Amino acid sequence: MGEPADAALLLVRLVLGAVMVVHGWNHWRGGGGITGTAGWFAGLGLRRPRLQAWLSVWTEIGAGALLAVGLFTPLACAAVLSVMLVAGLLAHRPHGFFVFKEGYEYVLVLGVLAVALGAWGPGEYAVDSAADIAVTGWAGAGLVLGAGVLATGGLLATFWRPREKT
C-alpha cells in the first residue's frame, strides 16, 4: 500500500491500542477499581463479576499492547471487537445510538475499526510484518469477525444471566 498507508495503519494501531490500554487500566485502577467494575458488571447481569472485571482488564490491556506493536493483530482486533460487542449489547444498546446519552455510538466505531484493521492488516511497521505472519484482506477481517463474535457468544452464554423484569 505504500509508506503513507503504512504510517496511517501504525497511527490507527497506536491510537486504538492506547485507548484499549487506558480503558483497561481505568477498569483496574480508576474510580472504584476492580470492585467498582465488578459491581457494574453484576448490574449488567454478568455472573462471577469479579472474574469478569479481571478478564476485561487483561483483555483490554493485552489487546491494546498487542495492537501497539502489531503482534497477532487479527486476534488483538478480535479481542477489541468482543469487548465492544459485550459493552454494546449489555450496557449501551438500551440507551440508543448517541454516546452522550450512554448509547452505543462509541463502541460501534471501535468495533468496526477493529474489523477494518483486520482487513487492512497491521502495515509494514509491525511485528507481524517483520515476522511475515500478517493476515490481511478477507481472511484477516473474517478472523476478527469470527473470533470476536465467537468469544462474545461464549462469554454471554456462560456468564450472562439477565434479571427478570418484575
mmCIF file with all atom_site columns, C-alpha atoms in Angstrom:
data_model
loop_
_atom_site.group_PDB
_atom_site.id
_atom_site.type_symbol
_atom_site.label_atom_id
_atom_site.label_alt_id
_atom_site.label_comp_id
_atom_site.label_asym_id
_atom_site.label_entity_id
_atom_site.label_seq_id
_atom_site.pdbx_PDB_ins_code
_atom_site.Cartn_x
_atom_site.Cartn_y
_atom_site.Cartn_z
_atom_site.occupancy
_atom_site.B_iso_or_equiv
_atom_site.pdbx_formal_charge
_atom_site.auth_seq_id
_atom_site.auth_comp_id
_atom_site.auth_asym_id
_atom_site.auth_atom_id
_atom_site.pdbx_PDB_model_num
ATOM 1   C CA . MET A 1 1   ? 0.000   0.000   0.000  1.00 0.00 ? 1   MET A CA 1
ATOM 2   C CA . GLY A 1 2   ? 2.958   2.296   0.384  1.00 0.00 ? 2   GLY A CA 1
ATOM 3   C CA . GLU A 1 3   ? 4.585   4.338   3.089  1.00 0.00 ? 3   GLU A CA 1
ATOM 4   C CA . PRO A 1 4   ? 1.724   6.815   3.768  1.00 0.00 ? 4   PRO A CA 1
ATOM 5   C CA . ALA A 1 5   ? -0.720  3.920   4.242  1.00 0.00 ? 5   ALA A CA 1
ATOM 6   C CA . ASP A 1 6   ? 1.732   2.064   6.481  1.00 0.00 ? 6   ASP A CA 1
ATOM 7   C CA . ALA A 1 7   ? 2.185   5.201   8.593  1.00 0.00 ? 7   ALA A CA 1
ATOM 8   C CA . ALA A 1 8   ? -1.603  5.599   8.797  1.00 0.00 ? 8   ALA A CA 1
ATOM 9   C CA . LEU A 1 9   ? -2.005  1.972   9.905  1.00 0.00 ? 9   LEU A CA 1
ATOM 10  C CA . LEU A 1 10  ? 0.656   2.490   12.562 1.00 0.00 ? 10  LEU A CA 1
ATOM 11  C CA . LEU A 1 11  ? -1.242  5.551   13.800 1.00 0.00 ? 11  LEU A CA 1
ATOM 12  C CA . VAL A 1 12  ? -4.547  3.631   13.882 1.00 0.00 ? 12  VAL A CA 1
ATOM 13  C CA . ARG A 1 13  ? -2.931  0.735   15.766 1.00 0.00 ? 13  ARG A CA 1
ATOM 14  C CA . LEU A 1 14  ? -1.249  3.047   18.261 1.00 0.00 ? 14  LEU A CA 1
ATOM 15  C CA . VAL A 1 15  ? -4.396  5.062   18.971 1.00 0.00 ? 15  VAL A CA 1
ATOM 16  C CA . LEU A 1 16  ? -6.735  2.053   19.195 1.00 0.00 ? 16  LEU A CA 1
ATOM 17  C CA . GLY A 1 17  ? -4.130  0.231   21.288 1.00 0.00 ? 17  GLY A CA 1
ATOM 18  C CA . ALA A 1 18  ? -3.712  3.188   23.638 1.00 0.00 ? 18  ALA A CA 1
ATOM 19  C CA . VAL A 1 19  ? -7.482  3.585   24.007 1.00 0.00 ? 19  VAL A CA 1
ATOM 20  C CA . MET A 1 20  ? -7.788  -0.075  24.994 1.00 0.00 ? 20  MET A CA 1
ATOM 21  C CA . VAL A 1 21  ? -4.856  0.013   27.432 1.00 0.00 ? 21  VAL A CA 1
ATOM 22  C CA . VAL A 1 22  ? -6.161  3.136   29.152 1.00 0.00 ? 22  VAL A CA 1
ATOM 23  C CA . HIS A 1 23  ? -9.687  1.723   29.257 1.00 0.00 ? 23  HIS A CA 1
ATOM 24  C CA . GLY A 1 24  ? -8.413  -1.481  30.870 1.00 0.00 ? 24  GLY A CA 1
ATOM 25  C CA . TRP A 1 25  ? -6.242  0.473   33.290 1.00 0.00 ? 25  TRP A CA 1
ATOM 26  C CA . ASN A 1 26  ? -9.265  2.556   34.287 1.00 0.00 ? 26  ASN A CA 1
ATOM 27  C CA . HIS A 1 27  ? -11.286 -0.598  34.999 1.00 0.00 ? 27  HIS A CA 1
ATOM 28  C CA . TRP A 1 28  ? -8.440  -1.761  37.222 1.00 0.00 ? 28  TRP A CA 1
ATOM 29  C CA . ARG A 1 29  ? -7.144  1.372   38.954 1.00 0.00 ? 29  ARG A CA 1
ATOM 30  C CA . GLY A 1 30  ? -9.632  4.149   38.231 1.00 0.00 ? 30  GLY A CA 1
ATOM 31  C CA . GLY A 1 31  ? -12.719 5.169   40.151 1.00 0.00 ? 31  GLY A CA 1
ATOM 32  C CA . GLY A 1 32  ? -13.977 2.161   42.065 1.00 0.00 ? 32  GLY A CA 1
ATOM 33  C CA . GLY A 1 33  ? -11.208 -0.118  40.776 1.00 0.00 ? 33  GLY A CA 1
ATOM 34  C CA . ILE A 1 34  ? -11.893 -3.820  40.324 1.00 0.00 ? 34  ILE A CA 1
ATOM 35  C CA . THR A 1 35  ? -14.598 -3.766  42.991 1.00 0.00 ? 35  THR A CA 1
ATOM 36  C CA . GLY A 1 36  ? -16.471 -0.962  41.215 1.00 0.00 ? 36  GLY A CA 1
ATOM 37  C CA . THR A 1 37  ? -16.035 -2.595  37.822 1.00 0.00 ? 37  THR A CA 1
ATOM 38  C CA . ALA A 1 38  ? -17.266 -5.913  39.218 1.00 0.00 ? 38  ALA A CA 1
ATOM 39  C CA . GLY A 1 39  ? -20.305 -4.189  40.701 1.00 0.00 ? 39  GLY A CA 1
ATOM 40  C CA . TRP A 1 40  ? -21.094 -2.592  37.363 1.00 0.00 ? 40  TRP A CA 1
ATOM 41  C CA . PHE A 1 41  ? -20.758 -5.960  35.586 1.00 0.00 ? 41  PHE A CA 1
ATOM 42  C CA . ALA A 1 42  ? -23.044 -7.568  38.171 1.00 0.00 ? 42  ALA A CA 1
ATOM 43  C CA . GLY A 1 43  ? -25.607 -4.866  37.441 1.00 0.00 ? 43  GLY A CA 1
ATOM 44  C CA . LEU A 1 44  ? -25.452 -5.832  33.757 1.00 0.00 ? 44  LEU A CA 1
ATOM 45  C CA . GLY A 1 45  ? -26.392 -9.405  34.641 1.00 0.00 ? 45  GLY A CA 1
ATOM 46  C CA . LEU A 1 46  ? -22.942 -10.991 34.412 1.00 0.00 ? 46  LEU A CA 1
ATOM 47  C CA . ARG A 1 47  ? -22.249 -13.812 36.849 1.00 0.00 ? 47  ARG A CA 1
ATOM 48  C CA . ARG A 1 48  ? -18.864 -14.051 38.532 1.00 0.00 ? 48  ARG A CA 1
ATOM 49  C CA . PRO A 1 49  ? -18.488 -10.275 38.174 1.00 0.00 ? 49  PRO A CA 1
ATOM 50  C CA . ARG A 1 50  ? -15.075 -10.067 39.839 1.00 0.00 ? 50  ARG A CA 1
ATOM 51  C CA . LEU A 1 51  ? -13.727 -12.633 37.357 1.00 0.00 ? 51  LEU A CA 1
ATOM 52  C CA . GLN A 1 52  ? -15.380 -10.649 34.543 1.00 0.00 ? 52  GLN A CA 1
ATOM 53  C CA . ALA A 1 53  ? -13.720 -7.464  35.779 1.00 0.00 ? 53  ALA A CA 1
ATOM 54  C CA . TRP A 1 54  ? -10.269 -9.053  35.734 1.00 0.00 ? 54  TRP A CA 1
ATOM 55  C CA . LEU A 1 55  ? -10.874 -10.697 32.346 1.00 0.00 ? 55  LEU A CA 1
ATOM 56  C CA . SER A 1 56  ? -11.941 -7.338  30.973 1.00 0.00 ? 56  SER A CA 1
ATOM 57  C CA . VAL A 1 57  ? -8.859  -5.597  32.377 1.00 0.00 ? 57  VAL A CA 1
ATOM 58  C CA . TRP A 1 58  ? -6.406  -8.118  30.995 1.00 0.00 ? 58  TRP A CA 1
ATOM 59  C CA . THR A 1 59  ? -8.190  -8.409  27.653 1.00 0.00 ? 59  THR A CA 1
ATOM 60  C CA . GLU A 1 60  ? -8.226  -4.648  27.151 1.00 0.00 ? 60  GLU A CA 1
ATOM 61  C CA . ILE A 1 61  ? -4.645  -4.082  28.281 1.00 0.00 ? 61  ILE A CA 1
ATOM 62  C CA . GLY A 1 62  ? -3.350  -7.147  26.438 1.00 0.00 ? 62  GLY A CA 1
ATOM 63  C CA . ALA A 1 63  ? -5.155  -6.408  23.178 1.00 0.00 ? 63  ALA A CA 1
ATOM 64  C CA . GLY A 1 64  ? -4.069  -2.778  23.329 1.00 0.00 ? 64  GLY A CA 1
ATOM 65  C CA . ALA A 1 65  ? -0.420  -3.695  23.848 1.00 0.00 ? 65  ALA A CA 1
ATOM 66  C CA . LEU A 1 66  ? -0.519  -6.248  21.024 1.00 0.00 ? 66  LEU A CA 1
ATOM 67  C CA . LEU A 1 67  ? -2.061  -3.670  18.691 1.00 0.00 ? 67  LEU A CA 1
ATOM 68  C CA . ALA A 1 68  ? 0.559   -1.071  19.580 1.00 0.00 ? 68  ALA A CA 1
ATOM 69  C CA . VAL A 1 69  ? 3.403   -3.346  18.484 1.00 0.00 ? 69  VAL A CA 1
ATOM 70  C CA . GLY A 1 70  ? 1.423   -5.025  15.708 1.00 0.00 ? 70  GLY A CA 1
ATOM 71  C CA . LEU A 1 71  ? 1.676   -8.564  17.041 1.00 0.00 ? 71  LEU A CA 1
ATOM 72  C CA . PHE A 1 72  ? -1.108  -11.099 16.380 1.00 0.00 ? 72  PHE A CA 1
ATOM 73  C CA . THR A 1 73  ? -3.080  -8.170  15.035 1.00 0.00 ? 73  THR A CA 1
ATOM 74  C CA . PRO A 1 74  ? -6.232  -10.077 13.974 1.00 0.00 ? 74  PRO A CA 1
ATOM 75  C CA . LEU A 1 75  ? -6.507  -11.734 17.397 1.00 0.00 ? 75  LEU A CA 1
ATOM 76  C CA . ALA A 1 76  ? -5.964  -8.417  19.173 1.00 0.00 ? 76  ALA A CA 1
ATOM 77  C CA . CYS A 1 77  ? -8.664  -6.886  16.957 1.00 0.00 ? 77  CYS A CA 1
ATOM 78  C CA . ALA A 1 78  ? -10.974 -9.821  17.729 1.00 0.00 ? 78  ALA A CA 1
ATOM 79  C CA . ALA A 1 79  ? -10.498 -9.122  21.437 1.00 0.00 ? 79  ALA A CA 1
ATOM 80  C CA . VAL A 1 80  ? -11.351 -5.450  20.881 1.00 0.00 ? 80  VAL A CA 1
ATOM 81  C CA . LEU A 1 81  ? -14.425 -6.419  18.868 1.00 0.00 ? 81  LEU A CA 1
ATOM 82  C CA . SER A 1 82  ? -15.582 -8.827  21.556 1.00 0.00 ? 82  SER A CA 1
ATOM 83  C CA . VAL A 1 83  ? -15.185 -6.265  24.344 1.00 0.00 ? 83  VAL A CA 1
ATOM 84  C CA . MET A 1 84  ? -17.098 -3.724  22.258 1.00 0.00 ? 84  MET A CA 1
ATOM 85  C CA . LEU A 1 85  ? -19.862 -6.221  21.428 1.00 0.00 ? 85  LEU A CA 1
ATOM 86  C CA . VAL A 1 86  ? -20.359 -7.111  25.077 1.00 0.00 ? 86  VAL A CA 1
ATOM 87  C CA . ALA A 1 87  ? -20.363 -3.441  26.085 1.00 0.00 ? 87  ALA A CA 1
ATOM 88  C CA . GLY A 1 88  ? -22.661 -2.504  23.225 1.00 0.00 ? 88  GLY A CA 1
ATOM 89  C CA . LEU A 1 89  ? -25.145 -5.295  23.809 1.00 0.00 ? 89  LEU A CA 1
ATOM 90  C CA . LEU A 1 90  ? -25.318 -5.191  27.593 1.00 0.00 ? 90  LEU A CA 1
ATOM 91  C CA . ALA A 1 91  ? -24.563 -1.610  28.607 1.00 0.00 ? 91  ALA A CA 1
ATOM 92  C CA . HIS A 1 92  ? -25.181 0.748   25.697 1.00 0.00 ? 92  HIS A CA 1
ATOM 93  C CA . ARG A 1 93  ? -27.854 -0.698  23.369 1.00 0.00 ? 93  ARG A CA 1
ATOM 94  C CA . PRO A 1 94  ? -30.785 0.109   25.667 1.00 0.00 ? 94  PRO A CA 1
ATOM 95  C CA . HIS A 1 95  ? -29.826 3.806   25.576 1.00 0.00 ? 95  HIS A CA 1
ATOM 96  C CA . GLY A 1 96  ? -29.973 4.247   21.807 1.00 0.00 ? 96  GLY A CA 1
ATOM 97  C CA . PHE A 1 97  ? -27.306 5.456   19.417 1.00 0.00 ? 97  PHE A CA 1
ATOM 98  C CA . PHE A 1 98  ? -25.760 8.620   20.831 1.00 0.00 ? 98  PHE A CA 1
ATOM 99  C CA . VAL A 1 99  ? -22.797 8.340   23.187 1.00 0.00 ? 99  VAL A CA 1
ATOM 100 C CA . PHE A 1 100 ? -23.814 11.477  25.109 1.00 0.00 ? 100 PHE A CA 1
ATOM 101 C CA . LYS A 1 101 ? -26.916 9.520   26.155 1.00 0.00 ? 101 LYS A CA 1
ATOM 102 C CA . GLU A 1 102 ? -24.814 6.434   27.066 1.00 0.00 ? 102 GLU A CA 1
ATOM 103 C CA . GLY A 1 103 ? -25.634 4.920   23.653 1.00 0.00 ? 103 GLY A CA 1
ATOM 104 C CA . TYR A 1 104 ? -23.620 2.532   21.519 1.00 0.00 ? 104 TYR A CA 1
ATOM 105 C CA . GLU A 1 105 ? -22.109 5.069   19.075 1.00 0.00 ? 105 GLU A CA 1
ATOM 106 C CA . TYR A 1 106 ? -18.575 4.882   20.548 1.00 0.00 ? 106 TYR A CA 1
ATOM 107 C CA . VAL A 1 107 ? -18.384 1.099   20.887 1.00 0.00 ? 107 VAL A CA 1
ATOM 108 C CA . LEU A 1 108 ? -19.756 0.707   17.357 1.00 0.00 ? 108 LEU A CA 1
ATOM 109 C CA . VAL A 1 109 ? -16.950 2.855   15.944 1.00 0.00 ? 109 VAL A CA 1
ATOM 110 C CA . LEU A 1 110 ? -14.242 0.960   17.858 1.00 0.00 ? 110 LEU A CA 1
ATOM 111 C CA . GLY A 1 111 ? -15.710 -2.424  16.882 1.00 0.00 ? 111 GLY A CA 1
ATOM 112 C CA . VAL A 1 112 ? -15.967 -1.564  13.189 1.00 0.00 ? 112 VAL A CA 1
ATOM 113 C CA . LEU A 1 113 ? -12.458 -0.100  13.284 1.00 0.00 ? 113 LEU A CA 1
ATOM 114 C CA . ALA A 1 114 ? -11.173 -3.405  14.705 1.00 0.00 ? 114 ALA A CA 1
ATOM 115 C CA . VAL A 1 115 ? -12.766 -5.371  11.837 1.00 0.00 ? 115 VAL A CA 1
ATOM 116 C CA . ALA A 1 116 ? -11.433 -2.884  9.272  1.00 0.00 ? 116 ALA A CA 1
ATOM 117 C CA . LEU A 1 117 ? -7.945  -3.104  10.775 1.00 0.00 ? 117 LEU A CA 1
ATOM 118 C CA . GLY A 1 118 ? -8.187  -6.878  10.424 1.00 0.00 ? 118 GLY A CA 1
ATOM 119 C CA . ALA A 1 119 ? -8.835  -6.415  6.699  1.00 0.00 ? 119 ALA A CA 1
ATOM 120 C CA . TRP A 1 120 ? -6.181  -3.752  6.203  1.00 0.00 ? 120 TRP A CA 1
ATOM 121 C CA . GLY A 1 121 ? -3.591  -5.623  8.236  1.00 0.00 ? 121 GLY A CA 1
ATOM 122 C CA . PRO A 1 122 ? -1.036  -4.111  10.578 1.00 0.00 ? 122 PRO A CA 1
ATOM 123 C CA . GLY A 1 123 ? 1.069   -2.373  7.926  1.00 0.00 ? 123 GLY A CA 1
ATOM 124 C CA . GLU A 1 124 ? 4.813   -2.629  7.475  1.00 0.00 ? 124 GLU A CA 1
ATOM 125 C CA . TYR A 1 125 ? 5.676   -1.073  10.845 1.00 0.00 ? 125 TYR A CA 1
ATOM 126 C CA . ALA A 1 126 ? 4.534   -4.098  12.816 1.00 0.00 ? 126 ALA A CA 1
ATOM 127 C CA . VAL A 1 127 ? 5.979   -7.239  14.344 1.00 0.00 ? 127 VAL A CA 1
ATOM 128 C CA . ASP A 1 128 ? 3.518   -9.306  12.282 1.00 0.00 ? 128 ASP A CA 1
ATOM 129 C CA . SER A 1 129 ? 5.001   -7.928  9.068  1.00 0.00 ? 129 SER A CA 1
ATOM 130 C CA . ALA A 1 130 ? 8.598   -8.306  10.233 1.00 0.00 ? 130 ALA A CA 1
ATOM 131 C CA . ALA A 1 131 ? 7.894   -11.938 11.177 1.00 0.00 ? 131 ALA A CA 1
ATOM 132 C CA . ASP A 1 132 ? 5.962   -12.476 7.921  1.00 0.00 ? 132 ASP A CA 1
ATOM 133 C CA . ILE A 1 133 ? 2.834   -13.634 9.778  1.00 0.00 ? 133 ILE A CA 1
ATOM 134 C CA . ALA A 1 134 ? 0.476   -10.788 8.836  1.00 0.00 ? 134 ALA A CA 1
ATOM 135 C CA . VAL A 1 135 ? -3.051  -11.882 7.924  1.00 0.00 ? 135 VAL A CA 1
ATOM 136 C CA . THR A 1 136 ? -4.888  -9.336  5.790  1.00 0.00 ? 136 THR A CA 1
ATOM 137 C CA . GLY A 1 137 ? -7.830  -8.953  3.439  1.00 0.00 ? 137 GLY A CA 1
ATOM 138 C CA . TRP A 1 138 ? -10.931 -11.083 3.770  1.00 0.00 ? 138 TRP A CA 1
ATOM 139 C CA . ALA A 1 139 ? -9.011  -13.642 5.824  1.00 0.00 ? 139 ALA A CA 1
ATOM 140 C CA . GLY A 1 140 ? -7.985  -11.006 8.373  1.00 0.00 ? 140 GLY A CA 1
ATOM 141 C CA . ALA A 1 141 ? -11.454 -9.469  8.591  1.00 0.00 ? 141 ALA A CA 1
ATOM 142 C CA . GLY A 1 142 ? -13.044 -12.922 8.784  1.00 0.00 ? 142 GLY A CA 1
ATOM 143 C CA . LEU A 1 143 ? -10.700 -13.962 11.570 1.00 0.00 ? 143 LEU A CA 1
ATOM 144 C CA . VAL A 1 144 ? -11.501 -10.804 13.553 1.00 0.00 ? 144 VAL A CA 1
ATOM 145 C CA . LEU A 1 145 ? -15.235 -11.125 12.997 1.00 0.00 ? 145 LEU A CA 1
ATOM 146 C CA . GLY A 1 146 ? -15.379 -14.881 13.605 1.00 0.00 ? 146 GLY A CA 1
ATOM 147 C CA . ALA A 1 147 ? -13.205 -14.956 16.719 1.00 0.00 ? 147 ALA A CA 1
ATOM 148 C CA . GLY A 1 148 ? -14.783 -11.780 18.124 1.00 0.00 ? 148 GLY A CA 1
ATOM 149 C CA . VAL A 1 149 ? -18.360 -12.992 17.691 1.00 0.00 ? 149 VAL A CA 1
ATOM 150 C CA . LEU A 1 150 ? -17.497 -16.488 18.946 1.00 0.00 ? 150 LEU A CA 1
ATOM 151 C CA . ALA A 1 151 ? -15.800 -15.079 22.067 1.00 0.00 ? 151 ALA A CA 1
ATOM 152 C CA . THR A 1 152 ? -18.754 -12.777 22.728 1.00 0.00 ? 152 THR A CA 1
ATOM 153 C CA . GLY A 1 153 ? -21.249 -15.603 22.299 1.00 0.00 ? 153 GLY A CA 1
ATOM 154 C CA . GLY A 1 154 ? -19.236 -17.857 24.587 1.00 0.00 ? 154 GLY A CA 1
ATOM 155 C CA . LEU A 1 155 ? -18.975 -15.232 27.297 1.00 0.00 ? 155 LEU A CA 1
ATOM 156 C CA . LEU A 1 156 ? -22.655 -14.353 27.170 1.00 0.00 ? 156 LEU A CA 1
ATOM 157 C CA . ALA A 1 157 ? -23.789 -17.994 27.078 1.00 0.00 ? 157 ALA A CA 1
ATOM 158 C CA . THR A 1 158 ? -21.572 -18.840 30.028 1.00 0.00 ? 158 THR A CA 1
ATOM 159 C CA . PHE A 1 159 ? -21.885 -15.796 32.270 1.00 0.00 ? 159 PHE A CA 1
ATOM 160 C CA . TRP A 1 160 ? -24.841 -13.581 31.328 1.00 0.00 ? 160 TRP A CA 1
ATOM 161 C CA . ARG A 1 161 ? -27.996 -14.126 33.315 1.00 0.00 ? 161 ARG A CA 1
ATOM 162 C CA . PRO A 1 162 ? -30.225 -11.081 32.909 1.00 0.00 ? 162 PRO A CA 1
ATOM 163 C CA . ARG A 1 163 ? -32.557 -10.249 35.732 1.00 0.00 ? 163 ARG A CA 1
ATOM 164 C CA . GLU A 1 164 ? -36.213 -10.915 35.150 1.00 0.00 ? 164 GLU A CA 1
ATOM 165 C CA . LYS A 1 165 ? -38.322 -7.788  34.920 1.00 0.00 ? 165 LYS A CA 1
ATOM 166 C CA . THR A 1 166 ? -40.837 -7.530  37.725 1.00 0.00 ? 166 THR A CA 1
#
